[in-house]
Tab-separated table of C-alpha atoms in Angstrom:
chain	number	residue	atom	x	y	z
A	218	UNK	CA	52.672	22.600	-35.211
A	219	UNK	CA	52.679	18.728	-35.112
A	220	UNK	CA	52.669	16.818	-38.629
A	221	UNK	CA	50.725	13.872	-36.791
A	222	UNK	CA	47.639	12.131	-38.563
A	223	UNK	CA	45.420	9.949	-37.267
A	224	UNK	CA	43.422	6.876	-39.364
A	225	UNK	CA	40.723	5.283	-37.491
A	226	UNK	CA	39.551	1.602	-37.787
A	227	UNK	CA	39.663	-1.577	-37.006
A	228	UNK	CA	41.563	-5.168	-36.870
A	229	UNK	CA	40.123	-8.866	-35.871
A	230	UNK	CA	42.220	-10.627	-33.220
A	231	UNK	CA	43.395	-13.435	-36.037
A	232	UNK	CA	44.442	-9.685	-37.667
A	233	UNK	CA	46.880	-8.665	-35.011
A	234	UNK	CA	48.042	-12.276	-34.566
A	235	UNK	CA	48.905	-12.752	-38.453
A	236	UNK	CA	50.801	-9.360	-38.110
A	237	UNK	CA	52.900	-10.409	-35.285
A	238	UNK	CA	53.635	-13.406	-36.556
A	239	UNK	CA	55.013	-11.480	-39.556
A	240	UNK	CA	57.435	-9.518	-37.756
A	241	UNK	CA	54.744	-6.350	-38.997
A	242	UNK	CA	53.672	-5.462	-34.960
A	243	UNK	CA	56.443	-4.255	-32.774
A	244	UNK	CA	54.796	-4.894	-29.316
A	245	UNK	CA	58.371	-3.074	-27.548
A	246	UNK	CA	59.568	-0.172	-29.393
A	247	UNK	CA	61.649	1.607	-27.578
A	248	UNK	CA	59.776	4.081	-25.919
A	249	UNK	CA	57.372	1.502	-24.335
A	250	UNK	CA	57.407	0.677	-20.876
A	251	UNK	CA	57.563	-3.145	-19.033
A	252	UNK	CA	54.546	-4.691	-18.682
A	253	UNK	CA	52.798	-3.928	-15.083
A	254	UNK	CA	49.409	-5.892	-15.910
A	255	UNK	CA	48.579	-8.573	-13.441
A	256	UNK	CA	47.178	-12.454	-14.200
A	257	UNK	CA	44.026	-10.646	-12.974
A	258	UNK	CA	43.846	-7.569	-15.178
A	259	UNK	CA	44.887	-10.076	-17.893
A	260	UNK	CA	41.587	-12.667	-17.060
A	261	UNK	CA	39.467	-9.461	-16.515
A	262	UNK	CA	40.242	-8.571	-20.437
A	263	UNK	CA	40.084	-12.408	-22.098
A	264	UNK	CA	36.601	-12.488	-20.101
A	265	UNK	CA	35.700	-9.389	-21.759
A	266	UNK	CA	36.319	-10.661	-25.384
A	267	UNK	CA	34.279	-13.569	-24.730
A	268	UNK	CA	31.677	-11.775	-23.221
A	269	UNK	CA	31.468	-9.457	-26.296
A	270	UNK	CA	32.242	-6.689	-24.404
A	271	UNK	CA	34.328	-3.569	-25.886
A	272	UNK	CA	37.292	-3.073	-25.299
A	273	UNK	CA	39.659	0.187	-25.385
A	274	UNK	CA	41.041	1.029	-28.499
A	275	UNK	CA	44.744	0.022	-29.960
A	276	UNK	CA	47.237	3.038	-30.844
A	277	UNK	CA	49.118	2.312	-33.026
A	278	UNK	CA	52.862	3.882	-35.085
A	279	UNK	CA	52.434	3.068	-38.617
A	280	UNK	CA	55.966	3.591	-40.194
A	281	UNK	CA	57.787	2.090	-43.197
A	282	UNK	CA	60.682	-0.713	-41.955
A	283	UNK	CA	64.300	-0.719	-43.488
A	284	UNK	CA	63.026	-2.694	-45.852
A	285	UNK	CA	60.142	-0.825	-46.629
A	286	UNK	CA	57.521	-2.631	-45.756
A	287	UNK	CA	54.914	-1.668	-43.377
A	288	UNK	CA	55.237	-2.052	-39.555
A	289	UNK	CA	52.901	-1.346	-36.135
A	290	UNK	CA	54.887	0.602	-33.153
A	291	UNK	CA	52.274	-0.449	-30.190
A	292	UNK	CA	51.899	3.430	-28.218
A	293	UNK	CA	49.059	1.975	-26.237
A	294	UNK	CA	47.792	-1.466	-26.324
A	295	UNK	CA	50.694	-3.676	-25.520
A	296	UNK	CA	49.733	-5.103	-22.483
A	297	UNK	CA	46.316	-5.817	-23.589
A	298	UNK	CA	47.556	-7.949	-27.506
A	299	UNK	CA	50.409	-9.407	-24.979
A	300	UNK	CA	47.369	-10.861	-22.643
A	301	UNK	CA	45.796	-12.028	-25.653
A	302	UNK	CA	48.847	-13.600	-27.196
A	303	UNK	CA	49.623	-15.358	-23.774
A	304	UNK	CA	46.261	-16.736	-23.851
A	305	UNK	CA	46.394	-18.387	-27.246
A	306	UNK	CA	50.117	-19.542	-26.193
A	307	UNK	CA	51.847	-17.489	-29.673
A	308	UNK	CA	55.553	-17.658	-30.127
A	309	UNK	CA	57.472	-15.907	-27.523
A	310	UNK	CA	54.416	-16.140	-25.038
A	311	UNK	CA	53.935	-20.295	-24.593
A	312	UNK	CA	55.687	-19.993	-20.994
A	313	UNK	CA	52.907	-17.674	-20.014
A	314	UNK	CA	49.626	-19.018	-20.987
A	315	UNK	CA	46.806	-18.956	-18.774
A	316	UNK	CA	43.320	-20.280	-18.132
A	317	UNK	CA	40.445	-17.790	-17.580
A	318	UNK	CA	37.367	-19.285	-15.711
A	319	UNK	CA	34.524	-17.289	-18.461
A	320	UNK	CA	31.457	-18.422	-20.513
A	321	UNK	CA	32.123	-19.314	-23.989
A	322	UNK	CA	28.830	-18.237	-25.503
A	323	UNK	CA	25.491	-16.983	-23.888
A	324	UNK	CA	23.548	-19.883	-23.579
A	325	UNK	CA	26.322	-21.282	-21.290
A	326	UNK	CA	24.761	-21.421	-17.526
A	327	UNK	CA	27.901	-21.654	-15.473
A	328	UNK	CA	31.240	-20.059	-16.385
A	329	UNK	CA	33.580	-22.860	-17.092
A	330	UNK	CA	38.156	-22.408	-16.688
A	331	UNK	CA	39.474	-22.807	-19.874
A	332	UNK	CA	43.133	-22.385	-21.557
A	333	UNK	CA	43.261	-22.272	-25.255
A	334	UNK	CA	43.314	-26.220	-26.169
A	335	UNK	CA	39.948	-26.590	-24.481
A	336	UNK	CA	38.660	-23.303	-26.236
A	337	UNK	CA	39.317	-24.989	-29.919
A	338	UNK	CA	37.967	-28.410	-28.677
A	339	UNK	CA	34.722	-26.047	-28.041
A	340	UNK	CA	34.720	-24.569	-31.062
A	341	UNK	CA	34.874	-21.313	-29.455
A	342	UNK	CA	38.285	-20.297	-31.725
A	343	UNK	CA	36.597	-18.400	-34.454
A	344	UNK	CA	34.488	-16.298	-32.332
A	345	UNK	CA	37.360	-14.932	-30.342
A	346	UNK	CA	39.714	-15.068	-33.387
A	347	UNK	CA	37.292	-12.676	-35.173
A	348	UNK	CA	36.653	-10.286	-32.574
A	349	UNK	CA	37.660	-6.753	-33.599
A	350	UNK	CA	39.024	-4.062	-31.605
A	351	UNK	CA	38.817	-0.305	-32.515
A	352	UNK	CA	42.256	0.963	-33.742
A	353	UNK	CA	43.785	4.689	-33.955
A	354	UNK	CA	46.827	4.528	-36.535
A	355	UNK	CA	48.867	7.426	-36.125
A	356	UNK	CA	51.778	8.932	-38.129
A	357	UNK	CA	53.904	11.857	-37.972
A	358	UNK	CA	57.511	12.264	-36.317
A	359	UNK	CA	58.795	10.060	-33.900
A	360	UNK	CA	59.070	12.917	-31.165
A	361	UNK	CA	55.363	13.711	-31.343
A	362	UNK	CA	54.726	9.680	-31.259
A	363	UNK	CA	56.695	9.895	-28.108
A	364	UNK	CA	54.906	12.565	-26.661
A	365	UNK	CA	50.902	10.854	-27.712
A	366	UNK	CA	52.681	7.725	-25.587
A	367	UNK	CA	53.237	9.936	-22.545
A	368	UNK	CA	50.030	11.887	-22.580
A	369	UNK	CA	48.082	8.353	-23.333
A	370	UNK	CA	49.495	6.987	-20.449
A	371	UNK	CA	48.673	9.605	-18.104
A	372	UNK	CA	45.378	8.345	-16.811
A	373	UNK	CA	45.091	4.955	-15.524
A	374	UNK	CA	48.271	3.150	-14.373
A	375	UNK	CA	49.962	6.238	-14.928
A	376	UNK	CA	53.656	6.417	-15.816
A	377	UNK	CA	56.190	6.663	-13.548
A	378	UNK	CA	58.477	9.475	-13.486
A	379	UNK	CA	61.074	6.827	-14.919
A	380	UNK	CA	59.430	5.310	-17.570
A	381	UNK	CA	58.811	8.961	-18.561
A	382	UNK	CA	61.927	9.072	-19.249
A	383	UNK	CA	62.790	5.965	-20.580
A	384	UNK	CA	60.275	6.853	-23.413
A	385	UNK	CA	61.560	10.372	-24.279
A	386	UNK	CA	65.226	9.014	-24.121
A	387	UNK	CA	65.395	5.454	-25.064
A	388	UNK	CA	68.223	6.302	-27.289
A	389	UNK	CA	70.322	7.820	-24.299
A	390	UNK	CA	73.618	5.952	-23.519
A	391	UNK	CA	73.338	6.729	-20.106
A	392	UNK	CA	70.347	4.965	-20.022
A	393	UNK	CA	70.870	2.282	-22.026
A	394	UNK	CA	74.140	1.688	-19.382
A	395	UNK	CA	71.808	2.608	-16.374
A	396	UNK	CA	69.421	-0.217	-17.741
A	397	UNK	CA	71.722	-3.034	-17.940
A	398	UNK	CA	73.819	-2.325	-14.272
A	399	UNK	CA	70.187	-2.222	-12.907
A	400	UNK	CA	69.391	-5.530	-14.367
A	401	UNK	CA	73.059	-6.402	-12.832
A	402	UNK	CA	71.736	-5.043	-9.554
A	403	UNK	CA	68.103	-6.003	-9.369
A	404	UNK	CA	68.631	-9.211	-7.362
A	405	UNK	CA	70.686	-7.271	-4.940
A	406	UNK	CA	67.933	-4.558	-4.530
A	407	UNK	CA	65.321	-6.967	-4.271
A	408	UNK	CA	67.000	-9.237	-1.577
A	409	UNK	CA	67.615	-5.583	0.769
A	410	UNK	CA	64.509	-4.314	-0.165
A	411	UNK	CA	65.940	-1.488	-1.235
A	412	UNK	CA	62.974	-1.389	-4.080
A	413	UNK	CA	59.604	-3.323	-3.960
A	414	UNK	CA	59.002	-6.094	-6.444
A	415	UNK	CA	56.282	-3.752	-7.792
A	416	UNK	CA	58.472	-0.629	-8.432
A	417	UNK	CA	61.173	-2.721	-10.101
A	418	UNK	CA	58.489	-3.537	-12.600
A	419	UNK	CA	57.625	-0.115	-12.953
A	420	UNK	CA	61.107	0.823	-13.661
A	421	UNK	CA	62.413	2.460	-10.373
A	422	UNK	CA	65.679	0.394	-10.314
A	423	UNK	CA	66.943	2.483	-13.357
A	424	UNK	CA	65.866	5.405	-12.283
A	425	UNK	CA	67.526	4.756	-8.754
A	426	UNK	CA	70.459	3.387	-10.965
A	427	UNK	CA	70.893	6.786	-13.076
A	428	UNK	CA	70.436	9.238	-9.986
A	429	UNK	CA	73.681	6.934	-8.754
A	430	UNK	CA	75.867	7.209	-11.442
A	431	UNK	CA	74.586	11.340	-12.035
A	432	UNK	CA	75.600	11.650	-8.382
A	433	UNK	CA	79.134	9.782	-8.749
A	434	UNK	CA	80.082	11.817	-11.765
A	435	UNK	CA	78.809	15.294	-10.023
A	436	UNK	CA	80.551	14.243	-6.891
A	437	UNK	CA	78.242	14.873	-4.538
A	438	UNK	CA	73.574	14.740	-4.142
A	439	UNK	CA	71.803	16.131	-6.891
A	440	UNK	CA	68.590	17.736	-7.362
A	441	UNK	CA	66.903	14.218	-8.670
A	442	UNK	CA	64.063	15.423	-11.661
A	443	UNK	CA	66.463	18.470	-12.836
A	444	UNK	CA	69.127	16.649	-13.032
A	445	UNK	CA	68.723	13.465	-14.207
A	446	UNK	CA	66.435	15.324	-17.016
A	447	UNK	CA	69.815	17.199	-17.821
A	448	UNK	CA	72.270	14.225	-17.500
A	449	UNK	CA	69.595	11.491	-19.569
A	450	UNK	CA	68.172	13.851	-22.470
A	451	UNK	CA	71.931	16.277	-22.636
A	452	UNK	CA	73.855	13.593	-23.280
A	453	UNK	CA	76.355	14.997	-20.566
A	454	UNK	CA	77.810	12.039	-19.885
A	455	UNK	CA	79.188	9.729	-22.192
A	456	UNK	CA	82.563	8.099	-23.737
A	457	UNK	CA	84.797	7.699	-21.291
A	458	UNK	CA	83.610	9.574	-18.625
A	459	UNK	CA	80.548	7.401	-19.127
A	460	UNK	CA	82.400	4.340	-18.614
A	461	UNK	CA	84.503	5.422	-15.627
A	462	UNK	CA	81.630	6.366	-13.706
A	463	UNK	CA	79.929	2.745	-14.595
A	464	UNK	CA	83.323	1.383	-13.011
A	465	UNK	CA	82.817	3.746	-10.359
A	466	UNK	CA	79.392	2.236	-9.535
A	467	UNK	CA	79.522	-0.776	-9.381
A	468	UNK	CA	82.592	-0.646	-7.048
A	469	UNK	CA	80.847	1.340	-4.495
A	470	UNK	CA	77.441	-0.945	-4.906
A	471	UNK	CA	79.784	-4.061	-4.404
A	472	UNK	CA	81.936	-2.301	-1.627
A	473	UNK	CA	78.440	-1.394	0.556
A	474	UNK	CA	77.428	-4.862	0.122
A	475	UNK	CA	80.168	-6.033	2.051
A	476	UNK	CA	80.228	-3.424	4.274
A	477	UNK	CA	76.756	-3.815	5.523
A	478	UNK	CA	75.146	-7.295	5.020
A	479	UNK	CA	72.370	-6.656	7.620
A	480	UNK	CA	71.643	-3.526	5.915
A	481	UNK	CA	67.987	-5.029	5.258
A	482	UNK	CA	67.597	-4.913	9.421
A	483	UNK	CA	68.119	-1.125	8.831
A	484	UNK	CA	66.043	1.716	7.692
A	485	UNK	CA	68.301	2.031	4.717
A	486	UNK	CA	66.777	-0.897	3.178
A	487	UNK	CA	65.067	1.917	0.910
A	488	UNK	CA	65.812	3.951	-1.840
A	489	UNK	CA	65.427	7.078	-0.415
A	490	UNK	CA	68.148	6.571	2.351
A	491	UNK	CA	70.641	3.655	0.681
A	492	UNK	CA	71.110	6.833	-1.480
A	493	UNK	CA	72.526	8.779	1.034
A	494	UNK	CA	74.220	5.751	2.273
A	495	UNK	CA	76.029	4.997	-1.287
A	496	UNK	CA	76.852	8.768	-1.659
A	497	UNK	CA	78.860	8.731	1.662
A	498	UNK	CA	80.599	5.722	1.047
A	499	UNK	CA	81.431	7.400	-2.177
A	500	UNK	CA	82.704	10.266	-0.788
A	501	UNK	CA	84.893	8.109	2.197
A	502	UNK	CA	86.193	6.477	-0.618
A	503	UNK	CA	87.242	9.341	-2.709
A	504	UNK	CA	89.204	10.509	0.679
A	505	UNK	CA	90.964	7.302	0.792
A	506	UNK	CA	89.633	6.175	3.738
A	507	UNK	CA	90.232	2.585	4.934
A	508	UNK	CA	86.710	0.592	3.947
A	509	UNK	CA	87.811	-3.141	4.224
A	510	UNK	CA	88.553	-3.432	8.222
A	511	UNK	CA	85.560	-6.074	9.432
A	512	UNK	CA	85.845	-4.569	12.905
A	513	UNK	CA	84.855	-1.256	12.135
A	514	UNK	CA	82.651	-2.105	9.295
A	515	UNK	CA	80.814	-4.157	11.981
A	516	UNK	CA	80.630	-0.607	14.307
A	517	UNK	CA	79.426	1.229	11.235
A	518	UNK	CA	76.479	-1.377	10.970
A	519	UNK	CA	75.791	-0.708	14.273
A	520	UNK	CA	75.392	2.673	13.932
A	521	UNK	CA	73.021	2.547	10.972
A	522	UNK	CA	71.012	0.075	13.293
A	523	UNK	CA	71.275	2.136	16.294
A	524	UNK	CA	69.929	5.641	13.962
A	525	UNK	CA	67.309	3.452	12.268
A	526	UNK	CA	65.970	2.125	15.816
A	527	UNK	CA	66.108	5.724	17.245
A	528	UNK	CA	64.433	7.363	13.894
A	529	UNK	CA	61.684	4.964	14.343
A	530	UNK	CA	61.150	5.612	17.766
A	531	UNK	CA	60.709	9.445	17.143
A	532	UNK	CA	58.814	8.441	14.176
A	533	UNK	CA	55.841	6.592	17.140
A	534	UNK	CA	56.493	9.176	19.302
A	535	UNK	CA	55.565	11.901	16.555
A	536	UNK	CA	52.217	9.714	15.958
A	537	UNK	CA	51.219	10.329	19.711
A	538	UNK	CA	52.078	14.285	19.572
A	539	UNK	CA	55.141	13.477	22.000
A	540	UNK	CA	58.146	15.547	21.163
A	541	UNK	CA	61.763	14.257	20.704
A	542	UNK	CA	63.644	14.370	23.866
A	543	UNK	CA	67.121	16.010	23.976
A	544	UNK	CA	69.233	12.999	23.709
A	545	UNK	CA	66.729	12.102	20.121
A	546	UNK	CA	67.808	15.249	17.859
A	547	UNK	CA	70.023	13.684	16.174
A	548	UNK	CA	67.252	11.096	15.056
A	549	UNK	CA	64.267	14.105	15.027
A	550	UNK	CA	66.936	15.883	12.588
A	551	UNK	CA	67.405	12.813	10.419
A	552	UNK	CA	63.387	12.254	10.435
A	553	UNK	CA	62.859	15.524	8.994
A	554	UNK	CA	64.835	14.957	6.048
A	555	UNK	CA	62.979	11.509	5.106
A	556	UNK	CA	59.813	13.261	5.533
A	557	UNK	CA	58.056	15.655	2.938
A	558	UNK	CA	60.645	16.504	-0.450
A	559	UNK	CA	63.106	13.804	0.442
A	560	UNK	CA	64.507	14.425	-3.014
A	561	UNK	CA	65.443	17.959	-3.235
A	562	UNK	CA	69.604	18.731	-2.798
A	563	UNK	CA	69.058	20.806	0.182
A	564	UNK	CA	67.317	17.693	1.537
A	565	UNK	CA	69.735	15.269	0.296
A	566	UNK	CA	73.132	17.218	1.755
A	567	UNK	CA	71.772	17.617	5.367
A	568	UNK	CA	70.432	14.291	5.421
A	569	UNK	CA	74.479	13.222	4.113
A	570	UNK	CA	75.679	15.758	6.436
A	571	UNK	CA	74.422	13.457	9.668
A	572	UNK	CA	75.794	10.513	7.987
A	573	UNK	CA	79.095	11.808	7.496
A	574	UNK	CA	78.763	12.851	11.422
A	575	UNK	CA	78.115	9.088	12.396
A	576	UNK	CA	80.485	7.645	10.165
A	577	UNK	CA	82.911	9.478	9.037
A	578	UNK	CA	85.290	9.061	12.554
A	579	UNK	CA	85.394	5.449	12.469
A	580	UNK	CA	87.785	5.109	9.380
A	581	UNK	CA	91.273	6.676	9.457
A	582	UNK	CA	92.291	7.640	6.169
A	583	UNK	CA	95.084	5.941	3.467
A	584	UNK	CA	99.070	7.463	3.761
A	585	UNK	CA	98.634	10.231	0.769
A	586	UNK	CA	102.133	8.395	-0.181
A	587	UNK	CA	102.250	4.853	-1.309
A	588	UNK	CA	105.461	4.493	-2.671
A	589	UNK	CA	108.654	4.880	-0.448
A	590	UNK	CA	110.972	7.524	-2.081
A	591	UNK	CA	114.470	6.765	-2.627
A	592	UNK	CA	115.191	8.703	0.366
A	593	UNK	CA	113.503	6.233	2.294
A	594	UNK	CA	114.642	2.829	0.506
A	595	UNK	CA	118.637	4.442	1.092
A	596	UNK	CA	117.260	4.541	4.930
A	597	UNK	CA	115.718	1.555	5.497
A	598	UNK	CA	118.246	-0.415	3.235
A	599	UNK	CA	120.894	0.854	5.000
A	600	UNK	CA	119.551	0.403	8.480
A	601	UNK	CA	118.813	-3.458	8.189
A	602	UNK	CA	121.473	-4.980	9.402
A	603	UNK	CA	120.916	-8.403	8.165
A	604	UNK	CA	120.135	-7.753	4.232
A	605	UNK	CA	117.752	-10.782	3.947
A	606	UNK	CA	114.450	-11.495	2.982
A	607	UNK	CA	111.743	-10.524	6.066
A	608	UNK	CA	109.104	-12.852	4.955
A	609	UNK	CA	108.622	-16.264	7.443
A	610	UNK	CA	110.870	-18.926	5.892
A	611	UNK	CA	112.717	-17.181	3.380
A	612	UNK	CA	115.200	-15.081	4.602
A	613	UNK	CA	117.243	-15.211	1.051
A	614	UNK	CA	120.131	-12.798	1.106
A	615	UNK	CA	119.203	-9.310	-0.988
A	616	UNK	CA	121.397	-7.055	-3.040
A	617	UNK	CA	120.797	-3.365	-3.590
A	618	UNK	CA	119.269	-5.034	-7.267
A	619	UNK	CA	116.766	-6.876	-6.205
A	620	UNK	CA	115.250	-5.707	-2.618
A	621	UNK	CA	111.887	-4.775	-2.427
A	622	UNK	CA	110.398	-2.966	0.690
A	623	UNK	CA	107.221	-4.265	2.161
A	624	UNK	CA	104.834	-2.294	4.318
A	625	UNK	CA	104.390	-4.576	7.719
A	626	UNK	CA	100.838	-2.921	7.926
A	627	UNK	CA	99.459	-2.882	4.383
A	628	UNK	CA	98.933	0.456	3.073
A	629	UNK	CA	95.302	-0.789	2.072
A	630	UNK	CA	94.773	-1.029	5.736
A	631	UNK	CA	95.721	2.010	7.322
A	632	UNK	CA	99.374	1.113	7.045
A	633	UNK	CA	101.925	4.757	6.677
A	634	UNK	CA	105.117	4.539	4.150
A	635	UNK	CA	107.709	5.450	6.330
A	636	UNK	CA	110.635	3.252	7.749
A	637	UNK	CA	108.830	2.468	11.217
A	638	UNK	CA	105.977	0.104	8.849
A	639	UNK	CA	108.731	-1.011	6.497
A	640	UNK	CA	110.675	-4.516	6.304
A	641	UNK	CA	113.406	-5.895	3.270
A	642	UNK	CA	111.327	-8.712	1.155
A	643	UNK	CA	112.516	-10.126	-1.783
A	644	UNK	CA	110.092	-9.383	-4.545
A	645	UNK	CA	108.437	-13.132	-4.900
A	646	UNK	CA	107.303	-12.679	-1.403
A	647	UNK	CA	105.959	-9.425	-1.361
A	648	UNK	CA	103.901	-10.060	-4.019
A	649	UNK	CA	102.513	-13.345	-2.352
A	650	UNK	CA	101.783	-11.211	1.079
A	651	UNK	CA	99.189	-8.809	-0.580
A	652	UNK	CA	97.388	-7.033	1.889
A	653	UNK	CA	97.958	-9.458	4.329
C-alpha cells in the first residue's frame, strides 16, 4: 500500500518563475531524465500559451528542504517550464532563448516572430505571465515518486530502458561513475558513430557505458537488462573493485581507439557490435597478448573491414531471397547474431566467438616471465665477454653491482626473457630505451 497523496490545482507562469527563481522548483532531481524536446516541440508549446490553448498538467514532488522550507521535485513537466524559461531568457536559460513566429492576441491577422524583448514592447507580458497551468502535487515516499515518474513517462516519448534506470537508481555509484566516463567518452562515440546524436540525448551512452564496465568486471558478455538491473540497483560493484574496473575501461576504450581508427568505415561503428569488439580486445588483453604492433593492428582493421563488407553483402543478398554461398558462412553466421535478440548472452558469446576466430591468430602472446631469474643474469653475465654497456655510444664498463639486462626485443612487443633476447645495459640506458 502506497502512502502517496495527491493535491490538485493550479500555478500562473509568473508563479513557477518566482519559485525558480527562489531556489523552491527543482527542474533536475535526480531521477529526471535529459531533456529530448526539440526547438520545434518547444515553439509548438509557447504558441499554445499564446493561443490560450491548454496545456498538460505539471506533476509535481512537494517535500520539505534541509532547511525546511518548501520545495517542487518536477516528475513531469520539466521540459515544458524549461521551454518556457528559455523563452523569457531566466537565469541559467539566456544562452537558449528563442523566437516563436505566433499571434499575440486574437485580433492579430498575421502571426508575427517574436523573442521575449519584442513580447514586453507589445505589452503581451502579463497575458502570458498570468497564464495558469493545471498542477498535480504529489507526496508520499520517494520510491513511489520514482515509480509515478516511470509510469508518467510511459506514453509519449517514452523512456528509454536507460533512463529507466537512471531514475530508479540515481543514487547508484556505478552509475554515477558510468555517467561521468560516458560524458568522458561521448565525443569519441559520436565521432565513430558508435551512438546517434539522438540516443546520446536519450541516455544510451551510459547505458552502453555500464553494460562495459558490468562486462569487464564479469569477465566475459552478459545478459544486458538482467544484469545491469543486478549490477546498477545491487550495488555489486563498488569500492575498489569499482574503481579498478573504471581503470580497466578506459584502458581498453583508449587501446581500441588506437587500434582501429577507421573503425567508423566498419560495421562496428555501432553499439551493438563495438561491444563485441571491446569485449575481445578485453579478453586479448587479459591473455597478454601483444596489442601495440601497427602492422598487425593494420591486418586486424582489415579484417573488421573485410567481415563488415561481406556481412553487408549477405545482408542484400538476404533482401533478394538469395542464399549465402559457401565461401559467405562465416558472414551469414555473424548476420544472424546482429539480427533479432542481439542482446541476449547466448547471442553475445557466438557473435565473440567469430571474433575471437578472426582475430585472435594475429597477436602472439607476452613471455608469462618478465623478469630474468638469477639463473639467467649468472648466464648471460657470465657469457658477455666484454662487460660493457650494450646501448649505441655508451659502452661504460659494468660490475656485477650495477648491470642491468635489457631485452633486445621489448617484452611489450612480443620479446621472450631468456638469454638469446638479452644484452648488458647499464641502468641509465635501459631506462631511456623503453620499449624501443
Amino acid at each position: 500500500m502506497t502512502t502517496l497523496r495527491s493535491e490538485y490545482g493550479h500555478m500562473t507562469i509568473q508563479q513557477f518563475v518566482n519559485h525558480f527563481e527562489n531556489g523552491q522548483l527543482n527542474l533536475e532531481p535526480g531521477f529526471q531524465r535529459n531533456s529530448v524536446w526539440s526547438h520545434n516541440d518547444r515553439a509548438a508549446l509557447i504558441d499554445s500559451i499564446f493561443s490560450n490553448y491548454p496545456i498538460p498538467s505539471i506533476f509535481l514532488y512537494k517535500r520539505q528542504d534541509t532547511n525546511g522550507g518548501l520545495t517542487y521535485d518536477v516528475i513531469d513537466g520539466k521540459q515544458r517550464l524549461e521551454s518556457i524559461f528559455m523563452f523569457m531568457g531566466l537565469r541559467y536559460f539566456r544562452r537558449d532563448r528563442f523566437s516563436v513566429r505566433t499571434k499575440l492576441s486574437p485580433n492579430d491577422l498575421e502571426p508575427d516572430l517574436y523573442d521575449w524583448t519584442k513580447v514586453r514592447r507589445k505589452d503581451g507580458e502579463y497575458p502570458f505571465a498570468s497564464y495558469r497551468i493545471q498542477t498535480v502535487e504529489i507526496s508520499g515516499e520517494l520510491s513511489d515518486i520514482i515509480d509515478v515518474f516511470v509510469r508518467i513517462n510511459s506514453t509519449g516519448k517514452k523512456l528509454t530502458s536507460a533512463e529507466k534506470r537512471h531514475a530508479k537508481y540515481y543514487n547508484s555509484q556505478f552509475l554515477k561513475k558510468a555517467g561521468k566516463l560516458s560524458e568522458r567518452f561521448e565525443s569519441y562515440y559520436r565521432q565513430h558513430r558508435i551512438l546517434s546524436s539522438g540516443a546520446i540525448t536519450r541516455m544510451k551512452h551510459v547505458e552502453l557505458t555500464c553494460e562495459l564496465m558490468a562486462s569487464v568486471a564479469s569477465g566475459g558478455p552478459i545478459n544486458k537488462k538482467k544484469a545491469l538491473d543486478e549490477v546498477i540497483g545491487g550495488q555489486s560493484i563498488e569500492g575498489f573493485r569499482l574503481e579498478r574496473c573504471t581503470e580497466e575501461f578506459v584502458r581498453i576504450a583508449n587501446l581500441v581507439g588506437r587500434m582501429f581508427p577507421r573503425l567508423r568505415e566498419t560495421r562496428f561503428a555501432n553499439a551493438v557490435d563495438y561491444y563485441s569488439l571491446f569485449l575481445l580486445i578485453s579478453e586479448l588483453d587479459r591473455k597478454g597478448c601483444i596489442l601495440n604492433t601497427p602492422t598487425r593492428n593494420r591486418e586486424a582493421e582489415k579484417l573488421l573491414l573485410w567481415l563488415s563488407q561481406g556481412v553487408d553483402e549477405v545482408r542484400l543478398q538476404q533482401r533478394k531471397a538469395i542464399g549465402a554461398t559457401t565461401d559467405q558462412r562465416i558472414f551469414a553466421d555473424y548476420l544472424m547474431t546482429v539480427q533479432g535478440d542481439t542482446d541476449s548472452q547466448a547471442t553475445r558469446e557466438r557473435r565473440a566467438q567469430i571474433l575471437r576466430g578472426l582475430l585472435t591468430g594475429l597477436f602472439e602472446s607476452k613471455d608469462e616471465q618478465r623478469s630474468f631469474s638469477p639463473e639467467q643474469r649468472r648466464l648471460i653475465w657470465h657469457s658477455d665477454g666484454t662487460k660493457r654497456c650494450s646501448y649505441p655510444g655508451c659502452g661504460v664498463k659494468l660490475d656485477w653491482t650495477n648491470f642491468t639486462i635489457d631485452h633486445i626485443k621489448p617484452f611489450s612487443k612480443g620479446g621472450k626473457t631468456s638469454p638469446g633476447n638479452a644484452a648488458l645495459m647499464c641502468k641509465k640506458h635501459n631506462s631511456r630505451k623503453g620499449a624501443r
